[in-house]
Tab-separated table of C-alpha atoms and ligand atoms in Angstrom:
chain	number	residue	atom	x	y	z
A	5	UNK	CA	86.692	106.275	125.405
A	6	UNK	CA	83.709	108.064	125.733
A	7	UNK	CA	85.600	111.523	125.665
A	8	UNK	CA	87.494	110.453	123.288
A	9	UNK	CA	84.481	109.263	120.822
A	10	UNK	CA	82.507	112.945	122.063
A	11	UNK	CA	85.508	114.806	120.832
A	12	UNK	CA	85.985	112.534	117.426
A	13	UNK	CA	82.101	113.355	116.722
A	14	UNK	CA	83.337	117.114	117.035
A	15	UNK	CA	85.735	116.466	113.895
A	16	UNK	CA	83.007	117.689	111.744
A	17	UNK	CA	79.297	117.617	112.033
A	18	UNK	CA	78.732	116.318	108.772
A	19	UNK	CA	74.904	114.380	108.387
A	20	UNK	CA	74.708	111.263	107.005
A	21	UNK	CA	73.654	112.604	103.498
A	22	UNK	CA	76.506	114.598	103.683
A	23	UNK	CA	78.922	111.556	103.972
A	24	UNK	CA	76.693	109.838	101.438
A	25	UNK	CA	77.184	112.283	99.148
A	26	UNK	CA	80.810	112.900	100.154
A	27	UNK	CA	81.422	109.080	98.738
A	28	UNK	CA	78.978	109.045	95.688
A	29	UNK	CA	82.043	108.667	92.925
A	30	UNK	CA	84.253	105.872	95.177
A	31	UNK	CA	80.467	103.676	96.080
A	32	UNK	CA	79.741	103.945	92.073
A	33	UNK	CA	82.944	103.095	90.632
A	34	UNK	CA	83.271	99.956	93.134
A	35	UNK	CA	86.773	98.976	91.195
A	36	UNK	CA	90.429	100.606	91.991
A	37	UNK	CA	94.144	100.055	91.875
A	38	UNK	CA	96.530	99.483	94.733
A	39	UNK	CA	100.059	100.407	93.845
A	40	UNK	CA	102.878	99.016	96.175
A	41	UNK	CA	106.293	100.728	94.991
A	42	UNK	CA	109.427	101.469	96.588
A	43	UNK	CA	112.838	100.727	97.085
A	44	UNK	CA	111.675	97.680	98.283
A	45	UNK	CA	111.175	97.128	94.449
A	46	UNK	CA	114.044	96.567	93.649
A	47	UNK	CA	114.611	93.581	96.194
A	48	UNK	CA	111.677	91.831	93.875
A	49	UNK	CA	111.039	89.730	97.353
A	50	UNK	CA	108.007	91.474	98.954
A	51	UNK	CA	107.156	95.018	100.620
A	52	UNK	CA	108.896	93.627	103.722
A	53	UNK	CA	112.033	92.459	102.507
A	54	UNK	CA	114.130	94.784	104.923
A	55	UNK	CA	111.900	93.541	108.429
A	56	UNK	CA	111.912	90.087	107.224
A	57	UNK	CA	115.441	89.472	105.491
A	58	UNK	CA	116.952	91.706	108.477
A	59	UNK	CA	118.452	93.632	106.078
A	60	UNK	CA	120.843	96.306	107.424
A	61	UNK	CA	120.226	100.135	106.437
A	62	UNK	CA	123.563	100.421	104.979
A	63	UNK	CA	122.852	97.496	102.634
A	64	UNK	CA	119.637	98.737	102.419
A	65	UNK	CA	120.621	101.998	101.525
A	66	UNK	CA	121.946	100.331	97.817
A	67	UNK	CA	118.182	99.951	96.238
A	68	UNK	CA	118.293	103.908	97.131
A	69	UNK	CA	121.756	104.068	95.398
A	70	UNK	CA	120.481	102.197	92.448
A	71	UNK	CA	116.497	103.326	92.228
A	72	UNK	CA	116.527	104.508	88.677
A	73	UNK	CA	113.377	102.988	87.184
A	74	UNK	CA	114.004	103.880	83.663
A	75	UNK	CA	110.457	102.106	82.436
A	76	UNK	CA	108.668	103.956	84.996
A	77	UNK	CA	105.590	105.308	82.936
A	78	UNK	CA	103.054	106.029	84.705
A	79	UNK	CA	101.185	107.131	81.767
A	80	UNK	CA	101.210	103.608	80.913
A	81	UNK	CA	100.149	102.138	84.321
A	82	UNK	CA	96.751	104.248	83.931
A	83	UNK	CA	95.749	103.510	80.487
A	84	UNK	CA	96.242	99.741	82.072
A	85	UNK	CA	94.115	100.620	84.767
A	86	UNK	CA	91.515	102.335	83.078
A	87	UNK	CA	91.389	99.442	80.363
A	88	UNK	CA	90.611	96.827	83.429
A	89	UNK	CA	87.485	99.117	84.356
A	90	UNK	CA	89.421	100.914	87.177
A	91	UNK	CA	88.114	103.876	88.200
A	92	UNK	CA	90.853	104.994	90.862
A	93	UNK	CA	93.726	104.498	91.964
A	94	UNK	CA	95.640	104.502	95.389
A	95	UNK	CA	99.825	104.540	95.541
A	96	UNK	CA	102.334	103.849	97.952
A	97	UNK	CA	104.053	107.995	98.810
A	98	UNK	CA	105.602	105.912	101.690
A	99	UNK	CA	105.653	102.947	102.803
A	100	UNK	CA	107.003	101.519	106.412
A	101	UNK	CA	110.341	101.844	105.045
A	102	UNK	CA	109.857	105.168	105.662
A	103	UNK	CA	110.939	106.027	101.993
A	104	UNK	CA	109.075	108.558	100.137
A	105	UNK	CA	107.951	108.605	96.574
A	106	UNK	CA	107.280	112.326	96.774
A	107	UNK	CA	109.657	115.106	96.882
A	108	UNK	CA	109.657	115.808	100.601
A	109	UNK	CA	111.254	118.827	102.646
A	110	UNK	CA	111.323	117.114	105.911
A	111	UNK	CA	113.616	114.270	105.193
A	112	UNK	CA	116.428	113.469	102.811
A	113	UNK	CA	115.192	109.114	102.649
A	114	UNK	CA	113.238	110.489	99.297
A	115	UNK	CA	113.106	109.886	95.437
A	116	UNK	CA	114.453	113.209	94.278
A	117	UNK	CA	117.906	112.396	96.173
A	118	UNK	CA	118.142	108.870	94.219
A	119	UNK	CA	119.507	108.522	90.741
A	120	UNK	CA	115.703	108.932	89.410
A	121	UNK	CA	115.609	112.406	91.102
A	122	UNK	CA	112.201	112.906	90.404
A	123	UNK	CA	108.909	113.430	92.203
A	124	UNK	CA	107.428	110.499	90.784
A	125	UNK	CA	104.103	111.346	92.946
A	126	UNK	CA	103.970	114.574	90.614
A	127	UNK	CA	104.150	112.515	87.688
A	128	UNK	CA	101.346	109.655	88.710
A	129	UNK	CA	99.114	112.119	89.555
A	130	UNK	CA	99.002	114.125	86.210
A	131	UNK	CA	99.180	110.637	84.344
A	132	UNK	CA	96.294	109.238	86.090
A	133	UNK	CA	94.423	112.720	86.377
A	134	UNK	CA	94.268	112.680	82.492
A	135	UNK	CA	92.975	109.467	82.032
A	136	UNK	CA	90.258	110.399	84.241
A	137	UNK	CA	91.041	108.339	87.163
A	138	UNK	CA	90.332	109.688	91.122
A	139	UNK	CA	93.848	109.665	92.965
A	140	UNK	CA	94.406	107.907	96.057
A	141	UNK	CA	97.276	108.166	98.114
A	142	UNK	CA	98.139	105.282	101.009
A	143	UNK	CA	100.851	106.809	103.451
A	144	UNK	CA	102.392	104.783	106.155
A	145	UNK	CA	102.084	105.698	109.914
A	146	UNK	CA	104.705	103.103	110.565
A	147	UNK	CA	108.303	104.407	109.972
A	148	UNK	CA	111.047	102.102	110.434
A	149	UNK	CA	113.034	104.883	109.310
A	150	UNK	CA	112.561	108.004	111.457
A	151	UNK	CA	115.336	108.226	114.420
A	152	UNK	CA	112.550	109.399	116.305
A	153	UNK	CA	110.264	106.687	115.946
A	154	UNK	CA	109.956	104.147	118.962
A	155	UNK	CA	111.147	100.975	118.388
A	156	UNK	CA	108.171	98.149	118.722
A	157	UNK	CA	107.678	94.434	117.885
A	158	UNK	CA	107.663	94.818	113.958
A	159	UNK	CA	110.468	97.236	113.595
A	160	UNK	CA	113.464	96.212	111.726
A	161	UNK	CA	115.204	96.642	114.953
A	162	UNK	CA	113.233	95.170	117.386
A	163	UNK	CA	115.193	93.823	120.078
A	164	UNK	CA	115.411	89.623	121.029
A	165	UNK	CA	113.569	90.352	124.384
A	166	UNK	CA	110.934	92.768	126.199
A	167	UNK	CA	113.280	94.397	128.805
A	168	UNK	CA	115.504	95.781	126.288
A	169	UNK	CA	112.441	98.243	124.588
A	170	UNK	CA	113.462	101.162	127.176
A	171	UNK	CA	116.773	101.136	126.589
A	172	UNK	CA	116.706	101.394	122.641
A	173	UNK	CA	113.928	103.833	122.970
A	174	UNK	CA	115.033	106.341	125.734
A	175	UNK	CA	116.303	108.818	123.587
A	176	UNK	CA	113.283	108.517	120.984
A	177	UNK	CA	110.225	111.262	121.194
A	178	UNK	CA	107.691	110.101	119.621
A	179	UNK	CA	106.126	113.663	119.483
A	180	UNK	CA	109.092	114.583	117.505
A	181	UNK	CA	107.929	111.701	115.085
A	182	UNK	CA	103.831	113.074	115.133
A	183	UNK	CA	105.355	116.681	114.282
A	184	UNK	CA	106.838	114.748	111.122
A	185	UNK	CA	103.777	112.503	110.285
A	186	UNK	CA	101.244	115.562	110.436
A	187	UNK	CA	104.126	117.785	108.257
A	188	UNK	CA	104.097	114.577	105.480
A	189	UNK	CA	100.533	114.536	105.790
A	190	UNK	CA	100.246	118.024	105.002
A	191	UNK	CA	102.656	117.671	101.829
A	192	UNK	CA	101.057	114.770	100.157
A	193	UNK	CA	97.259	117.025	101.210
A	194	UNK	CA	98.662	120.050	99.593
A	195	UNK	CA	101.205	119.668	96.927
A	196	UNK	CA	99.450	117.278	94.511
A	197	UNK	CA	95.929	119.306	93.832
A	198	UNK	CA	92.653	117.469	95.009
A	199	UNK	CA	93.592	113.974	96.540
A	200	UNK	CA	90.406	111.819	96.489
A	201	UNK	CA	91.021	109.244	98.683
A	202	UNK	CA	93.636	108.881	101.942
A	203	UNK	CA	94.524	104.808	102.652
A	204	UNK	CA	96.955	105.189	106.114
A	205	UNK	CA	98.288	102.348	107.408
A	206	UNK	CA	98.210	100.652	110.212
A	207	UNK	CA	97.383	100.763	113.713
A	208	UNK	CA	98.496	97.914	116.021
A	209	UNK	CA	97.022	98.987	119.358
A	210	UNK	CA	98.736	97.217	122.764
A	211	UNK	CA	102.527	96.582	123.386
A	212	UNK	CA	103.299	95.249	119.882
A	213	UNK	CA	102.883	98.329	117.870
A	214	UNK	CA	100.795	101.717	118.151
A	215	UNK	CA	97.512	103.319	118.505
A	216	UNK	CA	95.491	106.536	118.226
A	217	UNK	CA	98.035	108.069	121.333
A	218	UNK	CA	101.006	107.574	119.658
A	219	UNK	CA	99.991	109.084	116.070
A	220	UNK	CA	97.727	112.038	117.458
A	221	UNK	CA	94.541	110.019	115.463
A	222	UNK	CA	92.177	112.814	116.470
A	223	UNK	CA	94.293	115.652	115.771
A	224	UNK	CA	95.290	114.172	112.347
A	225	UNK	CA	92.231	113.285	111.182
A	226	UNK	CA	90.538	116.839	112.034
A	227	UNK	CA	93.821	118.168	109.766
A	228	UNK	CA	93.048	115.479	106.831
A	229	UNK	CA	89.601	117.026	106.709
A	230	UNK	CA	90.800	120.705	106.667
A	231	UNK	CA	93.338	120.264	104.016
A	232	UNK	CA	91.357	117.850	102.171
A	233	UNK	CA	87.154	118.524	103.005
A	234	UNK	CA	85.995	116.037	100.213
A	235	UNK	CA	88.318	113.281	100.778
A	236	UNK	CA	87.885	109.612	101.829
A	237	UNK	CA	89.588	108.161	104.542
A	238	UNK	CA	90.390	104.164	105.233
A	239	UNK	CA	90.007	103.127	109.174
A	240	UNK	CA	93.896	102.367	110.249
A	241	UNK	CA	94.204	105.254	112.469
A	242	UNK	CA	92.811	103.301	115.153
A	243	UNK	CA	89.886	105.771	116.000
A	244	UNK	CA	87.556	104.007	117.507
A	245	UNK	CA	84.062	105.546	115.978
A	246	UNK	CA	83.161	105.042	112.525
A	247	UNK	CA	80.052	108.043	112.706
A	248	UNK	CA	82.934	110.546	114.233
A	249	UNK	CA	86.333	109.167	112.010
A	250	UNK	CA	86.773	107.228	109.160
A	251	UNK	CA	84.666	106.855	106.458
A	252	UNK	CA	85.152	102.744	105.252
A	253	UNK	CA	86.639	100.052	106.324
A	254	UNK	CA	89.466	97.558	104.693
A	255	UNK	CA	89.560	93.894	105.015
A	256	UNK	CA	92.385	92.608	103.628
A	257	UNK	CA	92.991	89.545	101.741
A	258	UNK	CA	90.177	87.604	102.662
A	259	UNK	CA	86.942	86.623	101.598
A	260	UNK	CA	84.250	88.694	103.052
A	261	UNK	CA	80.987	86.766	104.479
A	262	UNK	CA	78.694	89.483	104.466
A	263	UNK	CA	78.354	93.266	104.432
A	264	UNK	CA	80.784	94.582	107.676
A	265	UNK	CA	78.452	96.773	110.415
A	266	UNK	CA	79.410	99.090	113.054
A	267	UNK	CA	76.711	99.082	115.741
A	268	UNK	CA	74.150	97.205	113.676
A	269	UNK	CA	74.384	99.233	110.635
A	270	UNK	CA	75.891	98.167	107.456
A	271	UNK	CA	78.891	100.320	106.563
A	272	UNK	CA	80.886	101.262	103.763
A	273	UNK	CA	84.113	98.877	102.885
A	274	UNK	CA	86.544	97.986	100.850
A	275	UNK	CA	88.400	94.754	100.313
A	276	UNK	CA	92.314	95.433	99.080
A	277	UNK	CA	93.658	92.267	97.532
A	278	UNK	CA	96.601	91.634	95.427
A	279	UNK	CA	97.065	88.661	92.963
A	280	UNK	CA	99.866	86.851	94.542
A	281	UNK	CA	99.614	87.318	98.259
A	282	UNK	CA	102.472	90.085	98.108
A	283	UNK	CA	101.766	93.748	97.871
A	284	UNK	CA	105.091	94.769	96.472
A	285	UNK	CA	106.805	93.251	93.071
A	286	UNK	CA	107.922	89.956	94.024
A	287	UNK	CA	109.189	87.616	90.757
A	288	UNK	CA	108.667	84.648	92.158
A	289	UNK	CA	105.644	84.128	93.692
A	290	UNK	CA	103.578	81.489	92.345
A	291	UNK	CA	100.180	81.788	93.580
A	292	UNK	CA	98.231	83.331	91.329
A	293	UNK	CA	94.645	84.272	90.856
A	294	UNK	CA	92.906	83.368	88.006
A	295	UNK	CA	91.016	85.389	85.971
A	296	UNK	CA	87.603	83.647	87.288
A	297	UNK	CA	88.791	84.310	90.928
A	298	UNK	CA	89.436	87.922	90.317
A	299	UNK	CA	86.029	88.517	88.724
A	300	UNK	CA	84.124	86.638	91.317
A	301	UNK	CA	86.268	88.388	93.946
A	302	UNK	CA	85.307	91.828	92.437
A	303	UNK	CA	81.570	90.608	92.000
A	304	UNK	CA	81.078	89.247	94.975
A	305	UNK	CA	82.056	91.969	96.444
A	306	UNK	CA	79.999	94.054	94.904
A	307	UNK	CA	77.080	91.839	95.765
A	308	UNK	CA	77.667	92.751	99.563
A	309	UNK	CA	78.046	96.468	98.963
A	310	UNK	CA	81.838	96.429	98.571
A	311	UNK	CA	84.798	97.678	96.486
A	312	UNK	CA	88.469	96.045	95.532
A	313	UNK	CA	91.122	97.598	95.447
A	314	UNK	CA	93.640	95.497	93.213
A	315	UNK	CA	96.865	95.562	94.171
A	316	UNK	CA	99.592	95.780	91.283
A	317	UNK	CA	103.482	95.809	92.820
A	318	UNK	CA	105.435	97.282	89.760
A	319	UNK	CA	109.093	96.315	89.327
A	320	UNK	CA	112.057	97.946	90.209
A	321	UNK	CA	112.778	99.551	86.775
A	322	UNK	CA	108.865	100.764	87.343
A	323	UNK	CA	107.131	98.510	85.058
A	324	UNK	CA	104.188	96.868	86.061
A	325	UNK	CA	104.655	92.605	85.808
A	326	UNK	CA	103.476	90.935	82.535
A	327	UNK	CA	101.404	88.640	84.555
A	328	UNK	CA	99.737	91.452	86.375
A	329	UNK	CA	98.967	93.153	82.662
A	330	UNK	CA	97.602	89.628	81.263
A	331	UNK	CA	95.388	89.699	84.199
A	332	UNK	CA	93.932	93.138	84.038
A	333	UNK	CA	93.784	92.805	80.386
A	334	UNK	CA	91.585	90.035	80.573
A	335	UNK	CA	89.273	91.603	83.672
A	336	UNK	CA	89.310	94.725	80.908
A	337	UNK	CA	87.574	92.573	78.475
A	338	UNK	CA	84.991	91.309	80.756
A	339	UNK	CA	84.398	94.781	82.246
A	340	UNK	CA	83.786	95.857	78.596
A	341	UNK	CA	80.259	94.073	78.588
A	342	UNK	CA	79.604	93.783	82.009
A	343	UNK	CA	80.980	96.526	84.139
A	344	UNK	CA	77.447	97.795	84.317
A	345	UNK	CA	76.294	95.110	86.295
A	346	UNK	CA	79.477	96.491	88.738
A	347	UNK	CA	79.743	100.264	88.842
A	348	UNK	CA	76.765	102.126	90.768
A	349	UNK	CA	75.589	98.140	92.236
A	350	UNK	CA	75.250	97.062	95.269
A	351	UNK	CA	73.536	94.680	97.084
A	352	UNK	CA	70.173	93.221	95.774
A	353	UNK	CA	67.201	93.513	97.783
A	354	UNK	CA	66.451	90.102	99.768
A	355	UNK	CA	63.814	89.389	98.019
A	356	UNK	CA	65.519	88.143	95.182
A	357	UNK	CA	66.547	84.819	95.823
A	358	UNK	CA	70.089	83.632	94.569
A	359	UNK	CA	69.923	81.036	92.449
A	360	UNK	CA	71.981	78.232	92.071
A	361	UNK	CA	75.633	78.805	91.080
A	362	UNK	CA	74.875	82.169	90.223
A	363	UNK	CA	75.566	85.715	92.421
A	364	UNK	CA	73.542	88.783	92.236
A	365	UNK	CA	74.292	92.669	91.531
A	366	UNK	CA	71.791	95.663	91.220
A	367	UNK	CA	71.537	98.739	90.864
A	368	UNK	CA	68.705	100.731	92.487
A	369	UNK	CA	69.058	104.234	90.331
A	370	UNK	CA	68.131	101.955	87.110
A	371	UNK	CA	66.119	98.789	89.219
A	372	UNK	CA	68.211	96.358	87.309
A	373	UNK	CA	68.981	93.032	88.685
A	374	UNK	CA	71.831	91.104	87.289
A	375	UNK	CA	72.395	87.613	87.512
A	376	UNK	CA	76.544	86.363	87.257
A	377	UNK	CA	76.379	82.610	86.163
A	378	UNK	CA	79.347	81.025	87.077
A	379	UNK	CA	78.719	78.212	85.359
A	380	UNK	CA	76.827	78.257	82.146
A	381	UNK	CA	73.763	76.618	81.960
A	382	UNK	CA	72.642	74.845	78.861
A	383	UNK	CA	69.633	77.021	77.432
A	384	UNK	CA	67.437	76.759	80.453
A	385	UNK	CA	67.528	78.903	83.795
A	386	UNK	CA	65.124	78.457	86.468
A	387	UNK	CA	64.857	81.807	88.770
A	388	UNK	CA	63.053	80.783	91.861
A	389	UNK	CA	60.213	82.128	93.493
A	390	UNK	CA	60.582	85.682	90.942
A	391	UNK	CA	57.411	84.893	88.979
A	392	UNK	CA	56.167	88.790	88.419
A	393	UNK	CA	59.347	90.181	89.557
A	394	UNK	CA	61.165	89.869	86.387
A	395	UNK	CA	59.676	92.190	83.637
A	396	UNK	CA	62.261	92.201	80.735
A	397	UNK	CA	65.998	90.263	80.529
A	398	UNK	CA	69.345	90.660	78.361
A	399	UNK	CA	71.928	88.573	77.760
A	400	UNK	CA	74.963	91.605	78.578
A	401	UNK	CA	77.253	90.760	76.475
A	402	UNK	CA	75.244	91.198	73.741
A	403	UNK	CA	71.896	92.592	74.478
A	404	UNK	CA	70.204	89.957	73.230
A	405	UNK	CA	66.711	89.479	74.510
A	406	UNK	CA	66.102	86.357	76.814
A	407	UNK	CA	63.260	84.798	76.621
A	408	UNK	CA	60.877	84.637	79.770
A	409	UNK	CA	58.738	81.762	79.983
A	410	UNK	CA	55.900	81.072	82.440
A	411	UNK	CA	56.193	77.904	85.232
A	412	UNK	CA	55.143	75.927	82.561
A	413	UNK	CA	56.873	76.790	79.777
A	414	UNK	CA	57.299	73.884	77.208
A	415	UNK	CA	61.452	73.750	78.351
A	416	UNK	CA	60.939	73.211	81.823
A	417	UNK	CA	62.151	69.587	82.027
A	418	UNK	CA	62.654	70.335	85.702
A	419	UNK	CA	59.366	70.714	87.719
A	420	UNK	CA	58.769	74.846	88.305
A	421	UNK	CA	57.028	75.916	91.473
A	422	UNK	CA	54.316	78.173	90.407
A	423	UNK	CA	56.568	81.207	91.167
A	424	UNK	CA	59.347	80.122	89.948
A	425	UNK	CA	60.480	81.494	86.329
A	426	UNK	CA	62.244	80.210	83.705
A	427	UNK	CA	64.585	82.187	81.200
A	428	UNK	CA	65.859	80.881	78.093
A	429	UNK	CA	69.143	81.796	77.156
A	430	UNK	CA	70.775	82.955	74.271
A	431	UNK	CA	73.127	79.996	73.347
A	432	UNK	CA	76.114	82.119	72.168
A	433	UNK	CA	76.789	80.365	68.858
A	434	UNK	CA	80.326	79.985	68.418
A	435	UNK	CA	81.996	82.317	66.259
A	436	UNK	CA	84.013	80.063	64.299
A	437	UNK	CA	83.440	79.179	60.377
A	438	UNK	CA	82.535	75.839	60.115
A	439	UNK	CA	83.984	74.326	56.477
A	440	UNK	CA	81.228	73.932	54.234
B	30	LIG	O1	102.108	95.920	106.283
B	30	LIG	C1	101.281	96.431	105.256
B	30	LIG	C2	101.489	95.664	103.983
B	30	LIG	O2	102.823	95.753	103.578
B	30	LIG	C3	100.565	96.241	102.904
B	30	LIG	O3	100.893	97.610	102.651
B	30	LIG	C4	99.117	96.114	103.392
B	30	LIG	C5	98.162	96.683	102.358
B	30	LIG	O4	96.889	96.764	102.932
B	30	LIG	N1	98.965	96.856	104.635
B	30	LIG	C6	99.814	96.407	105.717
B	30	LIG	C7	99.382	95.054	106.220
B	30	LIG	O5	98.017	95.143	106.579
């Protein structure tokens, strides 16, 4: 692995304030869209419907017959987007299905030959473009579709036991299959104008699925970077070395601890998260995140340095789910007053202590500190031991002052330690007329 790392650091010699710089716009704007849509759409049972259900290509092949999403309006999906405080977004041009939204020439498995016949990649692009959002695209490595591509323990086709991989696989060439991956690559990198961002996925390394050998990581990354010199790449090619590959990393689903390192050092990342547990549109699934979940998810996040990238999974007709709207809608309306406490934050020096309940953003270019309250507090807060740290406080939403009183200020019932401080907050009046 050492050659292998010495020959990823020759991908490009690019400093550290290079690759700072490089990521500016995606570590400021902290908040993005994930769009899973497909064919698999149209099943409206998850992104994996065809592995999972066992679904045969010929019955498969009727969501291609009948993909004619006739509320696709991608117009629409970014004025929803930008409304929720997104500030990119990142679609499905293929997904493990091996079906591509984009009008490719190196298979026929493509939108343009369904009843849609369009390049619906075209038509995001310009739609988000104009409402100011960067463009992401996610591609899949993994092709269940490709003749070429070896069969392996999540494939559709994936045989009952081990000793049957050779046979099913002796006529496959997987370098046929890299030849087709770098050509795909090469479309999405130079049809579509400046692409922003690059999320591939995903590397299982080891005799269930496939590594850096089998896709040509090196090779393909080194291409990425030619075609594309100012784009950001997610860290599913399985290359092993963050300073000589990929430029963040992506847990998925979960709650992140603490800020991810490589080596020691803290490193970029990104958490993608969708609000049901399935990527693409699935009608009935019931668990749900609240709005309160998805703002602490995308502020505590924030508060260790990281991004979200929401995941919506449009319909089959190409409309994104009314629960999915209500959702953004109402993250929208909190972004309105607080989305400065979100974009350009990160992490707040350790010298702030957290208080109670509460989670902390900042921003170093303005030395702001915010404070998220979960819960409300009456009228009193009590920040501990920030006595002289704390030279002027707003309530966001409004602006309106907050009142900093010394240790032993006339409100605080609780005993203050001599550094503590205590705020008095705005008590946000209801805005209802009371009947005289
Ligand atoms: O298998 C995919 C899955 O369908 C989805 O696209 C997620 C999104 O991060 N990625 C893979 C699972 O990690």
């Amino acid at each position: 692995n050492l050659n292998l790392i010495a020959q990823q650091k020759k991908i490009w010699d690019e400093t550290e304030q290079e690759k700072t710089e490089r990521m500016a716009w995606w570590t400021n704007d902290r908040f993005g869209m994930f769009i899973h849509w497909g064919i698999y759409s149209l099943a409206a049972r998850h992104e994996w419907v065809k592995t999972r259900e066992k679904i045969s290509d010929e019955n498969y092949q009727k969501y291609v017959d009948n993909f004619n999403p006739d509320l696709y309006n991608p117009k629409e999906w970014a004025k929803l987007a930008k409304a929720a405080g997104m500030k990119y977004a990142v679609i499905t041009t293929k997904h493990h299905d091996g079906f591509t939204l984009f009008d490719s020439k190196y298979t026929e498995y493509k939108v343009t030959n369904t009843p849609y016949g369009k390049d619906a990649i075209k038509e995001f692009v310009e739609a988000f473009r104009a409402e100011g959002l960067k463009i992401g695209f996610y591609y899949s490595i993994i092709d269940w579709k490709h003749p070429e591509y070896t069969i392996d323990r999540i494939h559709p086709l994936a045989p009952k036991n081990d000793k049957d991989y050779k046979t099913i696989n002796k006529d496959r060439d997987m370098g046929k299959y890299r030849e087709y991956l770098k050509n795909q690559v090469t479309e999405i990198l130079t049809n579509y104008g400046q692409v922003d961002m690059l999320w591939l996925d995903y590397s299982i390394p080891g005799k269930n699925g496939k590594g850096k050998d089998d896709w040509g990581s090196v090779e393909l990354m080194k291409l990425i970077r030619k075609l594309q010199p100012g784009i950001i790449v997610n860290d599913r090619l399985d290359i092993l070395d963050y300073e000589g590959g990929w430029d963040f990393t992506t847990p998925e689903q979960f709650k992140v601890s603490e800020w991810p390192t490589y080596e020691g050092k803290k490193i970029p990342w990104e958490t993608c998260q969708t609000f049901s547990g399935s990527w693409g549109y699935y009608r009935d699934e019931l668990t749900w995140k609240d709005n309160k979940q998805l703002l602490v998810l995308l502020i505590e996040s924030v508060s260790k340095g990281g991004n979200v990238l929401l995941n919506v999974g449009p319909t089959g007709r190409g409309e994104i789910d009314y629960r999915a709207k209500k959702a953004l809608s109402k993250m929208g309306d909190w972004m309105k007053y607080n989305g400065r406490a979100i974009y350009g934050c990160t992490q707040a020096p350790d010298t702030f202590q957290v208080p109670d309940n509460s989670i902390l953003t900042y921003n170093p270019t303005t030395n702001r500190l915010y404070i998220h309250l979960l819960d409300y507090p009456l009228e009193n807060f009590t920040l501990k031991g920030m006595k002289g740290k704390i030279k002027y406080a707003q309530f966001l939403h409004d602006m309106s002052e907050i009142q900093i009183k010394n240790p032993h200020g006339a409100w605080g019932k609780k005993e203050l330690a001599e550094q503590d401080v205590n705020l008095r907050l705005p008590v946000v009046k209801p805005n209802i007329e009371i009947p005289v």
